[in-house]
mmCIF file of C-alpha atoms in Angstrom:
data_model
loop_
_atom_site.group_PDB
_atom_site.id
_atom_site.type_symbol
_atom_site.label_atom_id
_atom_site.label_comp_id
_atom_site.label_asym_id
_atom_site.label_seq_id
_atom_site.Cartn_x
_atom_site.Cartn_y
_atom_site.Cartn_z
ATOM 1 C CA UNK A 182 -6.808 -20.095 -3.201
ATOM 2 C CA UNK A 183 -9.301 -21.345 -6.498
ATOM 3 C CA UNK A 184 -9.223 -17.951 -9.169
ATOM 4 C CA UNK A 185 -12.614 -17.309 -11.156
ATOM 5 C CA UNK A 186 -13.517 -19.913 -13.150
ATOM 6 C CA UNK A 187 -16.103 -19.162 -16.392
ATOM 7 C CA UNK A 188 -18.006 -22.067 -18.330
ATOM 8 C CA UNK A 189 -18.256 -22.784 -21.187
ATOM 9 C CA UNK A 190 -15.243 -21.672 -22.811
ATOM 10 C CA UNK A 191 -16.624 -21.470 -26.389
ATOM 11 C CA UNK A 192 -20.321 -21.585 -27.384
ATOM 12 C CA UNK A 193 -22.025 -20.860 -30.710
ATOM 13 C CA UNK A 194 -25.718 -19.759 -30.880
ATOM 14 C CA UNK A 195 -28.226 -18.361 -33.230
ATOM 15 C CA UNK A 196 -29.514 -14.978 -33.614
ATOM 16 C CA UNK A 197 -32.936 -14.921 -31.614
ATOM 17 C CA UNK A 198 -31.996 -17.659 -28.860
ATOM 18 C CA UNK A 199 -31.060 -17.522 -25.351
ATOM 19 C CA UNK A 200 -27.759 -17.873 -23.660
ATOM 20 C CA UNK A 201 -26.445 -18.535 -19.651
ATOM 21 C CA UNK A 202 -22.988 -18.233 -18.787
ATOM 22 C CA UNK A 203 -21.978 -19.460 -15.511
ATOM 23 C CA UNK A 204 -18.697 -17.873 -13.619
ATOM 24 C CA UNK A 205 -17.363 -19.206 -9.939
ATOM 25 C CA UNK A 206 -16.367 -16.069 -7.806
ATOM 26 C CA UNK A 207 -12.592 -16.706 -6.254
ATOM 27 C CA UNK A 208 -12.384 -17.625 -2.825
ATOM 28 C CA UNK A 209 -13.627 -15.053 -0.433
ATOM 29 C CA UNK A 210 -15.003 -12.908 -2.778
ATOM 30 C CA UNK A 211 -18.674 -11.547 -2.334
ATOM 31 C CA UNK A 212 -18.741 -9.400 -5.358
ATOM 32 C CA UNK A 213 -19.271 -10.445 -9.185
ATOM 33 C CA UNK A 214 -18.790 -8.244 -12.294
ATOM 34 C CA UNK A 215 -19.900 -9.344 -15.755
ATOM 35 C CA UNK A 216 -18.004 -7.449 -19.054
ATOM 36 C CA UNK A 217 -18.361 -7.669 -22.520
ATOM 37 C CA UNK A 218 -15.208 -7.253 -24.474
ATOM 38 C CA UNK A 219 -15.847 -6.833 -28.634
ATOM 39 C CA UNK A 220 -13.406 -7.399 -30.780
ATOM 40 C CA UNK A 221 -10.331 -4.827 -30.337
ATOM 41 C CA UNK A 222 -12.156 -3.332 -27.912
ATOM 42 C CA UNK A 223 -11.412 -2.608 -23.942
ATOM 43 C CA UNK A 224 -14.024 -4.776 -21.493
ATOM 44 C CA UNK A 225 -17.116 -2.845 -21.194
ATOM 45 C CA UNK A 226 -18.896 -3.328 -17.832
ATOM 46 C CA UNK A 227 -22.635 -4.809 -18.110
ATOM 47 C CA UNK A 228 -23.105 -5.082 -14.397
ATOM 48 C CA UNK A 229 -22.401 -6.021 -10.705
ATOM 49 C CA UNK A 230 -23.808 -8.231 -8.428
ATOM 50 C CA UNK A 231 -23.315 -8.059 -4.350
ATOM 51 C CA UNK A 232 -25.876 -10.179 -1.948
ATOM 52 C CA UNK A 233 -27.524 -11.449 -4.532
ATOM 53 C CA UNK A 234 -28.710 -8.125 -5.844
ATOM 54 C CA UNK A 235 -27.627 -5.766 -9.057
ATOM 55 C CA UNK A 236 -25.773 -2.983 -8.093
ATOM 56 C CA UNK A 237 -25.157 -0.790 -10.982
ATOM 57 C CA UNK A 238 -25.729 -1.667 -14.584
ATOM 58 C CA UNK A 239 -23.471 -0.383 -17.730
ATOM 59 C CA UNK A 240 -25.379 0.792 -20.936
ATOM 60 C CA UNK A 241 -26.758 -2.541 -21.754
ATOM 61 C CA UNK A 242 -30.671 -3.392 -22.394
ATOM 62 C CA UNK A 243 -32.812 -5.372 -19.939
ATOM 63 C CA UNK A 244 -32.502 -8.549 -22.302
ATOM 64 C CA UNK A 245 -29.065 -8.763 -20.246
ATOM 65 C CA UNK A 246 -29.647 -10.120 -16.876
ATOM 66 C CA UNK A 247 -27.785 -12.084 -14.029
ATOM 67 C CA UNK A 248 -27.845 -13.848 -10.912
ATOM 68 C CA UNK A 249 -25.662 -14.516 -7.945
ATOM 69 C CA UNK A 250 -26.031 -16.809 -5.609
ATOM 70 C CA UNK A 251 -25.697 -17.544 -2.043
ATOM 71 C CA UNK A 252 -22.419 -18.987 -2.642
ATOM 72 C CA UNK A 253 -21.370 -15.793 -4.649
ATOM 73 C CA UNK A 254 -21.589 -17.448 -8.122
ATOM 74 C CA UNK A 255 -23.114 -16.092 -10.665
ATOM 75 C CA UNK A 256 -25.025 -16.569 -14.103
ATOM 76 C CA UNK A 257 -25.267 -13.775 -17.028
ATOM 77 C CA UNK A 258 -28.254 -14.177 -19.217
ATOM 78 C CA UNK A 259 -28.668 -12.829 -22.597
ATOM 79 C CA UNK A 260 -32.053 -13.304 -24.414
ATOM 80 C CA UNK A 261 -33.190 -12.196 -27.851
ATOM 81 C CA UNK A 262 -29.029 -12.727 -29.237
ATOM 82 C CA UNK A 263 -28.081 -10.572 -31.645
ATOM 83 C CA UNK A 264 -25.137 -10.956 -33.876
ATOM 84 C CA UNK A 265 -23.306 -7.605 -32.484
ATOM 85 C CA UNK A 266 -23.860 -10.187 -28.793
ATOM 86 C CA UNK A 267 -20.490 -11.883 -30.432
ATOM 87 C CA UNK A 268 -17.680 -10.960 -27.707
ATOM 88 C CA UNK A 269 -15.621 -12.190 -24.983
ATOM 89 C CA UNK A 270 -17.625 -12.396 -21.933
ATOM 90 C CA UNK A 271 -15.602 -11.674 -18.700
ATOM 91 C CA UNK A 272 -16.689 -12.314 -15.356
ATOM 92 C CA UNK A 273 -14.995 -10.523 -12.493
ATOM 93 C CA UNK A 274 -14.986 -10.910 -8.561
ATOM 94 C CA UNK A 275 -13.504 -9.037 -5.884
ATOM 95 C CA UNK A 276 -14.175 -8.017 -2.128
ATOM 96 C CA UNK A 277 -17.117 -5.206 -2.380
ATOM 97 C CA UNK A 278 -14.644 -2.403 -0.446
ATOM 98 C CA UNK A 279 -11.895 -3.240 -2.761
ATOM 99 C CA UNK A 280 -10.801 -1.527 -6.026
ATOM 100 C CA UNK A 281 -8.909 -4.538 -7.519
ATOM 101 C CA UNK A 282 -11.019 -7.073 -9.460
ATOM 102 C CA UNK A 283 -9.617 -10.806 -10.442
ATOM 103 C CA UNK A 284 -10.819 -11.684 -13.450
ATOM 104 C CA UNK A 285 -12.055 -15.293 -15.007
ATOM 105 C CA UNK A 286 -10.754 -16.746 -18.541
ATOM 106 C CA UNK A 287 -13.811 -15.703 -20.258
ATOM 107 C CA UNK A 288 -16.847 -17.452 -22.525
ATOM 108 C CA UNK A 289 -16.343 -16.559 -26.170
ATOM 109 C CA UNK A 290 -20.088 -16.310 -27.484
ATOM 110 C CA UNK A 291 -20.977 -16.513 -31.608
ATOM 111 C CA UNK A 292 -23.851 -15.345 -32.512
ATOM 112 C CA UNK A 293 -24.733 -16.456 -36.056
ATOM 113 C CA UNK B 130 -17.799 8.157 -24.772
ATOM 114 C CA UNK B 131 -14.623 6.316 -24.004
ATOM 115 C CA UNK B 132 -13.494 8.049 -20.410
ATOM 116 C CA UNK B 133 -10.180 5.681 -20.847
ATOM 117 C CA UNK B 134 -8.013 6.035 -23.473
ATOM 118 C CA UNK B 135 -5.234 4.279 -24.905
ATOM 119 C CA UNK B 136 -3.726 5.878 -28.032
ATOM 120 C CA UNK B 137 -1.416 3.650 -28.833
ATOM 121 C CA UNK B 138 -2.761 0.179 -30.360
ATOM 122 C CA UNK B 139 0.984 -1.075 -30.467
ATOM 123 C CA UNK B 140 4.066 -1.161 -29.084
ATOM 124 C CA UNK B 141 7.402 -2.710 -30.174
ATOM 125 C CA UNK B 142 10.587 -2.614 -27.862
ATOM 126 C CA UNK B 143 13.827 -4.699 -27.528
ATOM 127 C CA UNK B 144 14.553 -7.127 -25.153
ATOM 128 C CA UNK B 145 16.337 -5.340 -21.574
ATOM 129 C CA UNK B 146 14.922 -1.683 -23.266
ATOM 130 C CA UNK B 147 12.274 0.340 -21.096
ATOM 131 C CA UNK B 148 8.597 -0.064 -22.342
ATOM 132 C CA UNK B 149 6.514 2.702 -21.765
ATOM 133 C CA UNK B 150 2.903 2.491 -22.071
ATOM 134 C CA UNK B 151 0.691 5.564 -21.614
ATOM 135 C CA UNK B 152 -3.207 6.061 -20.866
ATOM 136 C CA UNK B 153 -5.180 8.972 -20.781
ATOM 137 C CA UNK B 154 -8.753 9.896 -18.829
ATOM 138 C CA UNK B 155 -11.345 12.926 -19.140
ATOM 139 C CA UNK B 156 -13.320 11.966 -15.992
ATOM 140 C CA UNK B 157 -11.484 14.000 -13.335
ATOM 141 C CA UNK B 158 -13.749 12.065 -10.481
ATOM 142 C CA UNK B 159 -11.497 8.934 -11.094
ATOM 143 C CA UNK B 160 -9.581 8.242 -7.512
ATOM 144 C CA UNK B 161 -8.150 4.969 -8.277
ATOM 145 C CA UNK B 162 -6.212 3.215 -11.498
ATOM 146 C CA UNK B 163 -5.006 -0.130 -12.255
ATOM 147 C CA UNK B 164 -3.390 -1.852 -15.105
ATOM 148 C CA UNK B 165 -3.900 -5.133 -16.614
ATOM 149 C CA UNK B 166 -2.301 -7.512 -18.649
ATOM 150 C CA UNK B 167 -3.911 -9.807 -20.794
ATOM 151 C CA UNK B 168 -2.458 -13.196 -23.003
ATOM 152 C CA UNK B 169 -4.746 -14.687 -25.883
ATOM 153 C CA UNK B 170 -7.328 -17.065 -24.433
ATOM 154 C CA UNK B 171 -6.694 -15.885 -20.657
ATOM 155 C CA UNK B 172 -8.548 -12.988 -18.912
ATOM 156 C CA UNK B 173 -6.996 -9.668 -17.747
ATOM 157 C CA UNK B 174 -4.688 -10.162 -14.887
ATOM 158 C CA UNK B 175 -4.482 -7.321 -12.318
ATOM 159 C CA UNK B 176 -0.434 -6.040 -12.868
ATOM 160 C CA UNK B 177 -0.142 -2.758 -10.594
ATOM 161 C CA UNK B 178 -2.439 -0.246 -9.504
ATOM 162 C CA UNK B 179 -2.308 3.552 -8.423
ATOM 163 C CA UNK B 180 -4.749 5.784 -5.937
ATOM 164 C CA UNK B 181 -5.234 9.406 -7.231
ATOM 165 C CA UNK B 182 -3.526 10.639 -4.044
ATOM 166 C CA UNK B 183 -0.233 9.460 -5.319
ATOM 167 C CA UNK B 184 2.029 10.325 -8.313
ATOM 168 C CA UNK B 185 4.390 7.287 -8.408
ATOM 169 C CA UNK B 186 3.713 2.977 -7.462
ATOM 170 C CA UNK B 187 6.472 0.423 -8.076
ATOM 171 C CA UNK B 188 6.203 -3.063 -8.214
ATOM 172 C CA UNK B 189 9.535 -4.860 -8.919
ATOM 173 C CA UNK B 190 10.206 -4.109 -12.627
ATOM 174 C CA UNK B 191 6.746 -2.209 -13.024
ATOM 175 C CA UNK B 192 6.295 1.291 -12.210
ATOM 176 C CA UNK B 193 2.763 3.595 -12.838
ATOM 177 C CA UNK B 194 3.176 7.216 -12.778
ATOM 178 C CA UNK B 195 0.162 9.807 -12.382
ATOM 179 C CA UNK B 196 -0.137 13.248 -13.730
ATOM 180 C CA UNK B 197 -3.689 14.549 -12.327
ATOM 181 C CA UNK B 198 -3.182 17.758 -13.855
ATOM 182 C CA UNK B 199 -2.652 16.027 -17.613
ATOM 183 C CA UNK B 200 -4.935 13.418 -16.522
ATOM 184 C CA UNK B 201 -2.098 11.248 -17.891
ATOM 185 C CA UNK B 202 -0.746 7.931 -16.492
ATOM 186 C CA UNK B 203 1.759 5.727 -17.814
ATOM 187 C CA UNK B 204 3.258 2.157 -17.010
ATOM 188 C CA UNK B 205 7.046 1.827 -16.964
ATOM 189 C CA UNK B 206 8.312 -1.679 -17.918
ATOM 190 C CA UNK B 207 12.300 -1.809 -16.810
ATOM 191 C CA UNK B 208 13.735 -4.168 -18.294
ATOM 192 C CA UNK B 209 11.428 -5.410 -20.985
ATOM 193 C CA UNK B 210 11.402 -9.119 -21.339
ATOM 194 C CA UNK B 211 9.627 -11.338 -23.862
ATOM 195 C CA UNK B 212 7.331 -12.864 -21.476
ATOM 196 C CA UNK B 213 5.776 -9.345 -20.998
ATOM 197 C CA UNK B 214 4.518 -9.134 -24.550
ATOM 198 C CA UNK B 215 0.771 -8.899 -24.374
ATOM 199 C CA UNK B 216 -2.208 -6.689 -24.641
ATOM 200 C CA UNK B 217 -2.125 -3.922 -21.457
ATOM 201 C CA UNK B 218 -5.042 -2.401 -20.326
ATOM 202 C CA UNK B 219 -5.309 0.616 -18.442
ATOM 203 C CA UNK B 220 -8.614 0.859 -16.116
ATOM 204 C CA UNK B 221 -10.073 3.372 -13.796
ATOM 205 C CA UNK B 222 -12.321 3.390 -10.706
ATOM 206 C CA UNK B 223 -14.649 6.110 -9.494
ATOM 207 C CA UNK B 224 -14.379 4.652 -5.857
ATOM 208 C CA UNK B 225 -14.964 1.573 -3.966
ATOM 209 C CA UNK B 226 -18.144 0.002 -2.740
ATOM 210 C CA UNK B 227 -21.377 -1.668 -4.396
ATOM 211 C CA UNK B 228 -22.287 1.335 -6.500
ATOM 212 C CA UNK B 229 -18.728 2.566 -7.813
ATOM 213 C CA UNK B 230 -16.840 -0.430 -8.231
ATOM 214 C CA UNK B 231 -17.290 -0.843 -12.149
ATOM 215 C CA UNK B 232 -14.122 -0.671 -13.865
ATOM 216 C CA UNK B 233 -13.493 1.727 -16.934
ATOM 217 C CA UNK B 234 -10.879 0.266 -19.425
ATOM 218 C CA UNK B 235 -9.306 1.640 -22.561
ATOM 219 C CA UNK B 236 -8.780 -0.259 -25.496
ATOM 220 C CA UNK B 237 -5.836 -1.692 -24.768
ATOM 221 C CA UNK B 238 -2.129 -1.338 -26.178
ATOM 222 C CA UNK B 239 -0.444 -4.725 -27.883
ATOM 223 C CA UNK B 240 3.220 -4.874 -26.617
ATOM 224 C CA UNK B 241 5.676 -6.880 -28.359
ATOM 225 C CA UNK B 242 9.292 -7.523 -26.570
ATOM 226 C CA UNK B 243 11.608 -8.853 -29.307
ATOM 227 C CA UNK B 244 15.023 -10.525 -28.857
#
């Protein structure tokens, strides 16, 4: 059974640029959630995807967007990067009818 | 608005002793609670969970207690081992299903188990 994988591991971008982060779900999981973890904070929910559609969004602006593909993998896109977007971005997969979510190792994004 | 709170940023325990990590929540609609463990450079790893209809769940050295009237839960680790040293996150869910499946996390507690 393959766990959740994310790419890239680290990324450095300049303010105003755009970034795409990628996630592959754990085998058999049909739901993907994205979280942002700032330094010293717990993960904050960005949004969740199920059946290739967004289902639920946290308190994040529209410049955070995502996609889910037929194989359940997912992308997180962030436009017009700001310094405060610097954080660890975590992807989690699950079954839609399950409480437990299983996390990938994250992508560390630094915006300068 | 932090609906899940872990008020102790750190805890230091001697190997073999009990570790007790605490978590408080404000939303009485939470119906499921989870604990995750996180090592540096890794994602959170699911540890143990409890439904709101129970007051205790045990899995090996790990036990979670839920006190709904106090909106409080705790994770007990007995006996503590040096490999348990990590950041522990408390998380809560409003329900299952496509629109309720988000997790609300606390800020975490750094547990250090020393020999």
